[in-house]
XYZ file of C-alpha atoms in Angstrom:
710
model
C 16.902 -12.783 20.804
C 14.662 -10.054 19.082
C 11.147 -12.047 20.403
C 12.779 -11.135 24.145
C 13.916 -7.539 23.386
C 9.831 -6.862 21.553
C 8.282 -8.555 25.067
C 10.231 -6.682 27.106
C 9.838 -3.676 25.084
C 5.397 -4.453 25.608
C 6.368 -4.962 29.411
C 7.366 -1.450 29.847
C 3.767 0.012 28.422
C 2.308 -1.710 31.517
C 2.956 0.487 34.157
C 2.390 3.752 31.811
C -1.432 1.414 30.994
C -2.716 1.193 34.693
C -3.497 4.823 35.410
C -5.771 4.705 32.441
C -8.845 3.600 34.363
C -11.705 7.225 34.112
C -12.736 6.970 31.264
C -13.760 10.220 29.413
C -15.483 11.397 25.758
C -13.786 13.994 25.189
C -10.378 12.716 24.096
C -8.669 15.349 23.127
C -5.379 16.808 22.784
C -4.511 20.636 22.785
C -1.230 22.257 20.367
C -0.882 25.380 19.586
C -1.626 26.748 16.087
C -1.594 30.871 14.924
C -1.421 31.898 18.518
C -4.479 30.174 19.683
C -4.636 27.422 22.386
C -7.178 24.629 21.527
C -8.241 21.778 22.764
C -9.630 19.712 20.309
C -10.304 15.633 19.567
C -7.799 13.736 18.253
C -9.551 10.906 16.675
C -12.955 10.790 15.524
C -14.652 7.256 14.629
C -17.365 7.578 11.920
C -19.276 4.603 10.321
C -16.460 2.629 8.561
C -14.155 5.331 9.161
C -11.457 7.142 11.519
C -9.986 10.468 11.421
C -7.146 11.867 13.572
C -6.344 15.600 13.294
C -3.149 15.595 12.556
C -1.972 19.322 13.834
C -0.630 18.789 17.067
C 1.671 15.391 14.618
C 3.626 17.848 11.865
C 6.458 19.149 13.827
C 9.980 18.145 12.474
C 8.098 16.268 9.520
C 9.343 16.666 6.332
C 7.795 14.859 4.388
C 3.515 13.521 4.307
C 5.320 9.878 4.941
C 6.944 11.103 7.941
C 3.809 12.237 8.862
C 1.172 9.306 7.729
C 4.516 6.811 9.982
C 2.673 8.601 13.582
C -1.321 7.713 12.625
C -2.570 5.208 14.023
C -2.909 2.114 12.727
C -1.052 2.210 9.484
C 1.796 1.087 9.088
C 4.691 1.766 6.942
C 7.383 -0.803 5.850
C 10.207 0.183 3.788
C 8.442 1.194 0.622
C 4.711 0.100 1.292
C 2.039 1.621 3.180
C -0.765 -0.163 4.233
C -4.314 0.149 6.833
C -4.101 -2.357 9.578
C -6.000 -5.600 9.069
C -5.781 -4.530 4.871
C -4.709 -6.168 1.623
C -3.432 -2.755 0.050
C -4.430 0.461 -0.039
C -6.059 3.935 -2.276
C -4.666 7.477 -2.069
C -7.329 10.363 -2.015
C -6.666 13.866 -1.409
C -9.501 16.006 -0.600
C -12.546 14.009 -1.030
C -10.926 12.876 -3.991
C -9.559 9.106 -5.025
C -6.544 9.479 -7.555
C -5.687 7.006 -10.038
C -2.306 5.671 -8.859
C -1.038 2.199 -9.355
C 0.053 0.731 -6.062
C 3.888 0.267 -6.535
C 3.977 4.753 -7.286
C 2.410 5.516 -3.856
C 4.808 5.447 -1.796
C 7.011 7.766 -3.925
C 3.860 10.350 -4.900
C 3.455 10.771 -0.854
C 7.167 11.052 -0.466
C 6.644 13.489 -2.316
C 4.204 15.669 -0.960
C 4.196 17.888 2.311
C 3.587 17.766 5.798
C 3.453 21.241 6.778
C -0.472 21.535 5.018
C -2.293 18.516 6.345
C -5.030 19.502 8.779
C -6.349 15.399 9.018
C -6.259 11.640 7.628
C -9.227 9.858 7.563
C -8.008 5.713 7.708
C -11.314 4.482 5.711
C -11.018 0.750 6.955
C -14.184 -0.478 5.202
C -15.073 1.726 2.315
C -18.936 2.102 1.271
C -20.332 0.603 -1.304
C -19.669 3.811 -4.027
C -16.279 2.747 -4.713
C -14.708 -0.249 -6.508
C -14.891 -3.583 -5.167
C -11.974 -4.738 -6.453
C -9.568 -5.486 -3.524
C -9.166 -5.749 -0.056
C -8.247 -2.593 0.475
C -8.769 0.913 2.542
C -8.652 4.337 2.118
C -6.668 7.213 3.087
C -7.716 10.435 2.717
C -5.107 13.513 2.934
C -6.825 16.430 4.227
C -5.266 19.978 3.453
C -6.176 23.405 4.705
C -6.882 26.101 2.198
C -5.628 29.266 2.384
C -7.420 32.761 0.101
C -5.175 35.113 -1.165
C -2.104 33.306 -0.290
C 0.880 31.551 -2.556
C 3.792 29.533 -1.285
C 4.833 26.322 -0.583
C 8.047 23.941 0.319
C 11.360 22.730 -0.237
C 12.604 19.247 1.177
C 15.322 16.873 0.334
C 16.463 13.426 2.505
C 19.327 11.237 2.265
C 19.771 7.959 2.475
C 22.323 4.828 3.560
C 21.641 1.263 3.558
C 24.680 0.171 1.978
C 24.754 2.562 -0.959
C 23.395 6.700 -0.906
C 19.733 6.888 -1.938
C 19.055 11.468 -2.460
C 15.543 12.660 -2.705
C 14.853 16.444 -3.152
C 10.663 17.556 -3.373
C 9.075 20.628 -3.926
C 5.284 22.204 -3.800
C 4.287 25.201 -4.358
C 0.445 26.914 -3.758
C -1.348 29.448 -5.324
C -4.957 30.677 -4.681
C -6.759 33.926 -5.542
C -10.153 34.636 -5.584
C -12.185 31.603 -8.040
C -8.719 29.881 -8.659
C -6.895 27.205 -6.051
C -4.153 25.208 -8.008
C -1.335 23.476 -6.176
C 1.989 21.861 -7.918
C 4.139 19.062 -6.448
C 7.154 17.521 -8.313
C 9.512 14.858 -6.425
C 12.873 13.231 -7.998
C 14.977 10.093 -6.353
C 17.924 8.860 -7.411
C 20.967 6.352 -5.964
C 21.626 2.327 -5.262
C 20.389 -0.257 -2.596
C 21.775 -3.466 -3.009
C 19.818 -6.571 -1.820
C 20.497 -10.832 -1.268
C 18.298 -13.797 -2.158
C 19.501 -17.137 -1.315
C 17.628 -20.392 -2.057
C 17.506 -23.816 -1.782
C 16.283 -25.874 -4.318
C 15.086 -29.681 -3.398
C 14.632 -32.020 -6.566
C 14.161 -35.434 -5.884
C 16.861 -36.578 -7.564
C 19.649 -33.493 -6.196
C 19.812 -30.075 -4.347
C 20.318 -27.084 -6.104
C 21.992 -24.154 -3.823
C 21.556 -20.660 -5.268
C 22.626 -17.267 -4.640
C 22.434 -13.925 -6.051
C 23.307 -10.618 -5.678
C 21.383 -7.431 -6.863
C 22.437 -3.569 -6.956
C 19.482 -1.596 -8.446
C 19.833 1.923 -9.721
C 16.325 4.327 -9.332
C 16.595 7.299 -10.918
C 13.005 8.349 -11.004
C 11.219 11.967 -10.987
C 7.344 12.865 -11.148
C 5.109 15.811 -11.268
C 2.166 16.748 -10.336
C -0.484 20.076 -10.631
C -4.269 20.804 -9.979
C -6.335 23.352 -10.292
C -10.226 24.421 -8.439
C -11.817 26.706 -10.166
C -15.212 27.391 -7.764
C -18.012 28.055 -9.847
C -20.028 29.738 -7.013
C -20.375 29.107 -3.399
C -21.960 25.600 -4.360
C -19.710 25.080 -7.467
C -16.478 23.633 -8.324
C -14.645 22.287 -11.284
C -10.735 21.064 -11.111
C -8.677 19.222 -13.858
C -5.234 17.753 -12.313
C -2.439 16.279 -14.011
C 0.198 12.854 -13.135
C 2.619 12.135 -14.397
C 5.629 9.728 -12.689
C 8.818 8.425 -14.865
C 11.118 6.129 -13.264
C 14.188 4.259 -14.944
C 15.630 1.467 -12.845
C 19.006 -0.145 -14.151
C 19.516 -3.712 -12.113
C 22.736 -5.606 -12.261
C 22.409 -9.278 -10.696
C 25.613 -12.135 -9.694
C 24.167 -15.565 -9.197
C 26.126 -18.599 -8.619
C 25.224 -21.753 -8.114
C 26.048 -25.763 -7.001
C 24.221 -28.708 -7.396
C 24.897 -32.345 -5.833
C 23.353 -35.042 -6.037
C 21.586 -37.755 -3.230
C 25.327 -39.013 -2.165
C 26.706 -34.860 -2.122
C 28.939 -34.870 -4.808
C 28.676 -32.498 -7.507
C 27.094 -32.461 -10.259
C 27.158 -28.927 -11.842
C 28.327 -24.692 -10.325
C 28.506 -21.722 -12.399
C 27.111 -18.427 -12.264
C 25.189 -16.142 -14.413
C 24.941 -12.114 -15.037
C 22.291 -10.165 -16.170
C 21.536 -6.796 -16.645
C 17.890 -5.003 -16.503
C 16.844 -1.906 -17.290
C 12.956 -0.838 -16.925
C 11.471 2.505 -17.973
C 8.377 3.703 -16.890
C 5.665 6.327 -17.344
C 3.079 6.487 -15.608
C 0.023 9.839 -17.179
C -3.362 10.010 -15.547
C -4.773 13.218 -16.404
C -8.004 13.500 -13.842
C -11.751 15.880 -14.408
C -13.851 17.103 -11.915
C -16.846 18.754 -11.104
C -20.067 18.834 -8.678
C -22.572 20.847 -7.607
C -24.545 20.912 -4.139
C -28.015 22.315 -4.193
C -27.579 22.582 0.343
C -26.106 20.292 3.398
C -27.243 17.517 1.526
C -27.890 17.492 -1.377
C -25.504 16.984 -4.753
C -24.040 15.291 -7.323
C -20.580 15.137 -8.344
C -18.686 13.823 -12.111
C -14.853 12.277 -12.033
C -13.573 11.533 -15.496
C -9.927 10.100 -15.790
C -7.778 9.221 -18.591
C -5.029 7.260 -18.229
C -1.624 6.071 -20.183
C 0.756 3.691 -17.943
C 4.009 2.305 -21.006
C 6.103 0.028 -19.107
C 9.404 -1.263 -20.684
C 11.693 -4.622 -19.954
C 15.491 -4.694 -21.363
C 17.163 -7.687 -20.461
C 20.212 -9.260 -21.008
C 21.377 -12.480 -19.578
C 24.611 -14.331 -19.704
C 25.247 -17.376 -17.760
C 28.256 -20.953 -17.970
C 27.167 -24.121 -15.982
C 29.910 -26.362 -15.882
C 29.186 -30.229 -15.012
C 30.892 -32.775 -13.598
C 31.583 -34.644 -17.068
C 33.256 -31.441 -17.932
C 30.714 -30.292 -20.412
C 30.058 -26.416 -20.079
C 27.010 -25.080 -21.322
C 26.955 -21.095 -22.136
C 23.096 -19.151 -22.284
C 23.136 -16.165 -23.604
C 19.948 -14.051 -24.696
C 18.344 -10.459 -24.473
C 15.008 -9.671 -24.320
C 13.236 -6.636 -25.623
C 9.732 -5.369 -23.350
C 7.186 -3.672 -23.728
C 3.742 -3.528 -21.684
C 1.675 -0.677 -22.347
C -1.937 -0.117 -21.120
C -4.773 2.881 -21.789
C -7.779 3.063 -20.082
C -10.653 5.478 -19.411
C -12.956 5.949 -16.230
C -16.059 7.854 -15.778
C -18.059 8.058 -12.047
C -21.157 10.012 -11.452
C -22.670 9.903 -7.990
C -25.071 12.016 -6.603
C -26.823 11.824 -2.521
C -29.781 13.170 -1.899
C -32.665 13.613 1.392
C -35.454 11.210 1.511
C -38.480 11.883 4.192
C -38.203 11.146 7.465
C -34.627 11.841 7.158
C -33.170 8.855 5.454
C -30.489 9.481 3.416
C -30.084 7.976 -0.722
C -26.361 7.847 -2.442
C -25.759 6.110 -5.972
C -24.539 6.025 -9.094
C -22.504 4.222 -12.171
C -18.570 4.303 -13.403
C -17.534 2.206 -16.193
C -13.819 1.745 -17.314
C -11.917 0.748 -20.176
C -9.185 -0.834 -20.501
C -6.608 -1.602 -23.347
C -3.131 -3.707 -22.199
C -0.834 -4.956 -25.452
C 2.139 -6.130 -23.637
C 5.041 -7.524 -26.109
C 8.371 -9.115 -25.617
C 11.231 -10.049 -28.606
C 14.014 -12.711 -27.675
C 18.003 -13.011 -29.305
C 18.367 -16.682 -27.470
C 21.426 -18.780 -28.278
C 20.697 -21.777 -26.402
C 16.552 -21.653 -25.135
C 13.998 -21.921 -26.975
C 13.270 -19.493 -29.433
C 10.255 -17.500 -28.405
C 8.346 -14.072 -28.546
C 5.490 -12.934 -27.048
C 1.821 -10.987 -28.720
C -0.128 -10.409 -26.201
C -3.921 -8.450 -26.005
C -5.874 -7.949 -22.254
C -8.591 -6.043 -22.767
C -11.172 -5.940 -19.545
C -14.277 -3.029 -19.137
C -15.879 -3.391 -15.761
C -19.649 -1.815 -15.963
C -20.882 -0.730 -11.896
C -23.377 0.695 -10.355
C -24.623 0.915 -6.730
C -27.379 2.788 -4.189
C -27.518 2.873 -0.406
C -29.268 4.094 2.001
C -28.568 5.348 5.611
C -30.491 6.716 8.098
C -29.813 7.580 11.877
C -32.471 7.354 14.134
C -30.752 8.514 17.960
C -27.094 6.806 18.600
C -28.127 4.149 15.883
C -26.878 4.123 12.243
C -28.314 2.145 9.863
C -26.818 1.667 6.436
C -28.183 -0.666 3.704
C -26.418 -0.795 0.518
C -25.229 -2.947 -2.451
C -23.024 -2.430 -5.867
C -23.282 -4.853 -8.853
C -19.896 -5.445 -11.204
C -20.510 -6.456 -15.044
C -16.973 -7.774 -15.971
C -15.504 -8.018 -20.037
C -12.348 -9.281 -21.099
C -10.491 -9.979 -24.057
C -7.044 -12.007 -24.434
C -5.349 -12.243 -27.509
C -1.639 -13.938 -27.349
C 0.064 -14.061 -31.052
C -3.547 -14.070 -32.810
C -5.346 -16.891 -31.140
C -8.171 -15.660 -29.191
C -7.090 -17.694 -25.789
C -10.410 -15.986 -23.764
C -13.698 -14.167 -24.473
C -15.581 -13.816 -20.970
C -18.623 -11.661 -19.378
C -19.308 -12.365 -15.217
C -21.737 -10.177 -12.336
C -21.725 -9.800 -9.075
C -23.069 -8.556 -6.205
C -21.367 -7.045 -3.481
C -23.942 -6.184 -0.347
C -22.743 -3.074 2.191
C -24.801 -3.917 5.501
C -23.232 -1.426 8.462
C -25.002 -1.144 11.455
C -22.874 1.272 14.654
C -24.577 2.775 17.851
C -22.650 5.584 19.899
C -22.319 6.184 22.539
C -22.722 9.349 25.423
C -19.259 8.814 26.746
C -18.012 8.568 22.962
C -17.580 5.264 22.498
C -19.816 3.422 19.777
C -19.621 0.059 18.356
C -19.921 -1.590 15.258
C -21.655 -4.544 12.875
C -20.944 -4.714 8.970
C -20.998 -7.328 6.415
C -19.359 -6.225 2.735
C -18.030 -8.767 -0.025
C -14.957 -7.739 -2.286
C -13.145 -9.478 -5.894
C -9.970 -9.287 -6.941
C -8.854 -9.675 -10.743
C -6.585 -11.252 -12.177
C -4.243 -8.377 -14.458
C -2.283 -9.465 -17.564
C 0.701 -10.661 -15.530
C -1.177 -13.001 -13.927
C -2.929 -14.523 -16.913
C -0.106 -13.973 -20.157
C 0.454 -17.790 -21.227
C 4.908 -16.550 -22.082
C 7.415 -18.422 -20.853
C 9.328 -16.104 -19.624
C 12.870 -17.140 -19.093
C 14.326 -16.267 -15.512
C 17.630 -18.558 -15.771
C 18.242 -21.912 -18.081
C 16.980 -23.826 -15.125
C 13.844 -21.311 -13.586
C 10.890 -20.649 -15.751
C 8.625 -18.149 -15.211
C 4.380 -18.609 -16.879
C 0.868 -16.878 -16.693
C -2.245 -18.616 -16.396
C -5.390 -17.708 -18.774
C -7.425 -19.555 -16.706
C -7.805 -18.035 -13.898
C -10.874 -16.939 -12.015
C -11.383 -14.183 -10.031
C -10.735 -14.470 -6.700
C -13.903 -13.065 -4.411
C -14.253 -12.696 -0.975
C -16.648 -11.858 1.906
C -16.470 -10.715 5.524
C -18.084 -10.127 8.497
C -16.744 -7.483 11.148
C -17.866 -6.369 14.752
C -15.936 -3.485 15.626
C -15.879 -1.496 19.381
C -13.666 1.725 20.373
C -13.866 2.461 24.162
C -11.903 6.054 24.184
C -10.622 6.068 28.319
C -8.868 9.932 30.352
C -6.011 10.023 27.887
C -6.204 7.303 25.326
C -8.593 5.322 23.360
C -8.602 1.313 22.875
C -10.202 -0.024 19.498
C -11.122 -3.323 18.808
C -12.094 -6.068 15.239
C -13.606 -9.234 15.203
C -13.202 -10.370 11.432
C -14.539 -13.657 10.494
C -12.932 -13.640 6.494
C -13.998 -16.917 3.326
C -11.483 -16.157 0.045
C -12.056 -18.646 -2.903
C -9.535 -18.918 -5.651
C -6.974 -17.169 -4.450
C -4.422 -16.999 -6.522
C -0.562 -17.140 -5.927
C 2.310 -18.574 -7.864
C 3.011 -21.698 -7.195
C 6.028 -24.031 -8.373
C 6.150 -26.753 -9.908
C 9.946 -29.510 -10.798
C 11.135 -31.551 -13.313
C 12.947 -33.842 -12.425
C 14.696 -35.093 -15.761
C 15.555 -31.214 -16.380
C 15.898 -30.305 -13.426
C 13.998 -26.896 -13.964
C 11.290 -25.228 -11.728
C 8.542 -24.184 -13.073
C 6.901 -20.834 -11.547
C 3.334 -20.437 -12.700
C -0.076 -17.968 -11.192
C -2.324 -20.719 -10.650
C -5.869 -20.645 -8.219
C -4.093 -21.919 -5.442
C -6.378 -22.030 -2.435
C -9.089 -21.126 -0.401
C -8.978 -19.708 2.864
C -11.069 -19.203 5.589
C -9.891 -16.451 8.750
C -10.339 -15.192 12.191
C -9.128 -12.580 13.143
C -8.561 -9.964 16.036
C -7.429 -6.696 16.401
C -6.958 -4.115 19.136
C -5.368 -0.061 18.245
C -4.426 1.843 21.535
C -3.529 5.161 21.637
C -2.254 6.740 24.884
C -1.406 10.258 25.082
C -2.299 11.168 28.790
C 1.889 11.701 29.319
C 2.418 14.704 28.741
C 6.577 13.615 27.784
C 5.613 10.518 25.577
C 2.514 9.886 23.494
C 1.442 5.745 22.770
C 0.530 3.746 19.779
C 0.865 0.126 20.379
C -1.403 -2.474 17.932
C -1.895 -6.060 18.001
C -3.426 -8.381 15.863
C -4.193 -12.118 16.357
C -5.758 -14.578 13.605
C -6.342 -17.931 13.022
C -6.153 -19.466 9.432
C -7.060 -21.938 7.685
C -6.184 -23.230 3.736
C -7.350 -25.480 1.480
C -5.425 -26.539 -1.533
C -6.596 -25.977 -5.207
C -4.219 -28.371 -7.151
C -3.668 -31.674 -6.860
C 0.421 -31.366 -6.274
C -0.887 -29.557 -3.156
C -3.150 -31.659 -1.303
C -5.250 -31.105 2.358
C -5.374 -28.551 3.813
C -3.052 -26.374 6.259
C -3.795 -24.850 10.065
C -1.735 -21.351 10.919
C -1.726 -18.978 13.256
C -1.425 -15.130 12.469
C 0.514 -12.832 14.420
C 1.507 -9.273 14.355
C 2.732 -6.943 16.713
C 3.449 -3.008 16.420
C 4.477 0.258 19.662
C 5.195 3.404 18.534
C 6.114 5.559 21.698
C 6.911 9.625 19.925
C 9.004 11.231 22.785
C 8.569 14.611 24.213
C 11.798 17.098 24.711
C 10.332 20.075 25.650
C 7.775 22.005 25.956
C 7.521 23.885 23.078
C 7.268 20.247 21.637
C 10.409 21.692 19.107
C 12.547 18.238 20.089
C 10.657 14.882 19.477
C 12.254 11.691 19.398
C 10.639 8.167 18.136
C 11.281 4.637 18.912
C 9.594 1.553 17.094
C 9.481 -2.027 16.792
C 7.389 -4.988 14.980
C 7.005 -7.956 14.779
C 5.038 -10.440 12.325
C 4.521 -13.987 13.173
C 5.236 -16.564 11.242
C 2.463 -17.223 8.485
C 1.506 -20.735 7.102
C -0.360 -22.405 3.913
C -0.402 -24.838 2.141
C 2.157 -23.625 -0.430
C 4.029 -23.285 2.507
C 5.179 -20.831 5.184
C 7.136 -17.280 5.802
C 9.886 -17.049 8.553
C 8.547 -14.641 11.828
C 10.237 -11.367 11.011
C 11.056 -8.218 13.532
C 12.106 -4.742 13.021
C 12.623 -1.145 15.169
C 13.702 2.227 14.403
C 14.262 5.044 15.941
C 14.412 9.041 15.473
C 14.742 12.538 16.168
C 12.749 15.480 14.822
C 13.331 19.261 14.883
C 11.390 22.629 14.682
C 12.362 25.540 14.201
C 11.545 29.392 12.460
C 8.375 29.152 13.528
C 7.911 25.426 12.004
C 9.485 26.590 8.862
C 12.160 24.233 8.987
C 11.839 20.834 10.245
C 15.263 18.015 10.385
C 14.606 14.427 10.997
C 17.951 11.855 11.960
C 16.603 8.635 11.796
C 17.690 4.884 11.716
C 15.779 2.264 10.611
C 15.928 -1.845 10.982
C 18.178 -1.235 13.834
C 17.432 -5.266 14.368
C 15.622 -6.370 11.287
C 15.779 -9.533 10.910
C 15.855 -11.951 6.870
C 13.103 -13.386 5.594
C 12.933 -16.906 5.293
C 10.868 -19.838 4.509
C 9.604 -22.258 1.894
C 7.698 -22.797 -0.884
C 6.124 -26.173 -1.443
C 5.985 -28.026 -5.173
C 5.013 -31.532 -6.712
C 5.974 -34.783 -5.443
C 6.886 -33.472 -2.260
C 9.480 -31.425 -3.511
C 10.287 -28.027 -2.342
C 12.282 -24.509 -2.178
C 13.760 -22.870 1.183
C 15.034 -19.164 0.672
C 16.420 -16.592 3.315
C 16.528 -12.918 1.380
C 17.802 -9.842 3.017
C 16.015 -7.078 2.108
C 16.136 -5.287 5.035
C 19.419 -3.618 5.833
C 20.824 -0.604 8.488
C 19.367 2.393 7.385
C 20.500 5.878 8.765
C 18.351 8.982 7.169
C 18.677 12.878 7.162
C 15.712 15.119 5.508
C 14.687 18.972 5.918
C 11.661 20.712 4.740
C 11.437 24.406 4.437
C 7.986 26.018 4.295
C 7.613 29.580 2.593
C 4.901 32.469 2.134
C 2.452 34.654 3.885
C -0.990 33.519 5.906
C -3.532 35.665 5.285
C -6.178 33.300 6.166
C -7.356 29.402 6.846
C -9.983 27.742 6.651
C -10.262 24.204 5.782
C -10.808 22.471 2.684
C -12.601 20.137 1.716
C -13.122 19.021 -1.831
C -16.031 17.250 -3.097
C -18.314 20.300 -1.993
C -18.543 19.578 1.071
C -19.283 22.493 3.885
C -16.556 24.279 4.680
C -16.575 23.860 8.106
C -13.525 25.924 10.819
C -10.840 23.581 11.460
C -11.551 23.397 15.198
C -15.198 21.972 17.001
């Protein structure tokens, strides 16, 4: 049914697009701000990125996540945010990259206001200046600077999805003379619930399992920043970020096992109680010096500490068909503590013939200590003491030359990695490896506003402590999770051809990408037909190659509706690197998203949205994930000179469940069907205050201060 609905939804766009024939190199959006009517470019393309002016999108947005949902090419799904075509995302505020764990990004952005954001830079291809770790993109959130100003905002959001969740936040900004300061805080409290079901097919029996979870989340985050402008060309900054998350999760599981003649072998239930308090603290220092519009140097240092605890209380009762009962009860106390320090030095210098030289170096030193202490009855007694040290040293160099409408970039980054892992006083692995990552780009900007670019780059994924720790973690009597200290880093490279074409009222951007990935690490499952226990372990499971096509349409010609449509198609081939997952698997991947933003009145005080997405099934040699669908809608209202913003939304109106299967050894497999996206209702409001004296655009990294509009 949802496939038919989505096809009808796409057909609705065809008559709207038929009027978009004449090309217009000044793809602009008219907005009203500070009592001045301004005709301004909505999207501007640069090498490896595009810049979206979000001034016309801010009305009715109560926090930064609400605003980012309207930015073309960004995908916000539940508590995850991503750039279309990228595996993960990193965050910059005003040109400064923040050291935020991926799991905490959504919470940090949810606690930030939207009213003072002027631009969002979507960096799809980070240059050699940035870490080669992962297939990621970068979001640079650019805010405006107000001179001699004090003000801020407060906001609240209430969500119901079978359980209630409340989010409260606040921010303050201060500017006086040479000092700029900002502070933000957010607090989330509430419950959600979800259900996981699976059928495990052994060679001699089938086991049906169903687990219900009801986690409680209590989280708050605090962050503060102070800039001191030493002079008109120099700035020093100190920022501190702290996030504390406390989660309690109660799980109820029931299972039944049947032999090949459909006779019940055993049945039972289990109860689990988990507490996971976490603390993240990051302190950053930044200073830069700019001599002119092209030459500058900057220094950044981060000191970070992540402290994760895990308390796990488990009880189960299993009754066999012969009348024998087995009871298991154990308590696990675990702790992971990561301490790290990183520092980076970057410089830019204009050479002869207009060639820009960029270079620099960075080092990151980190040590993670993991301990687990078990108090068990019938399960094997074991304790864990695992220490993992990872030091990364990097340097990069890049040359940038513009000739007429063409721009050439030739650069590269070299990273040397040293690791050491010790488990229960036994050294498991000591290793050092280095790799060079090229960054080559060629782009051409045409007079009509369109452009075309060709790029070649590569990256690396290093295994983390949870991937390599050899400790066996008991999920239940019949389920064990374990790391793999023999994991090798995964490497990939890609070549991409990009093109953007503006037309009267909109723009069409497309990418064609070919990528090859080796040593992909993934969780694989093996099953023991004697004990009927499944063991899930991280392995360098597959090699993968993909050829993909992505296109994003922005259409803003009509006054009453603004349209963003995304389509992504790809073919892939995965080849097993493990003996029990032999052969290869070809797959066809597809993703579609359409976001309609409705304008209900002339002042744009009342706006609404209707968003739908469809993700086709994904097949690899390790299994399959079935296709999924989701639809959401809502209305926004802005009043009191845009100071008060209200939002009501309904998410997952027609959301599907997450289902599929994973393969195991000897033709055994597991089928899963999980309900993670129930119908959700959200009401949010925010109020910003303060007196505007003057407004300028502020770009950290000490770029020249410039007017907000071209």
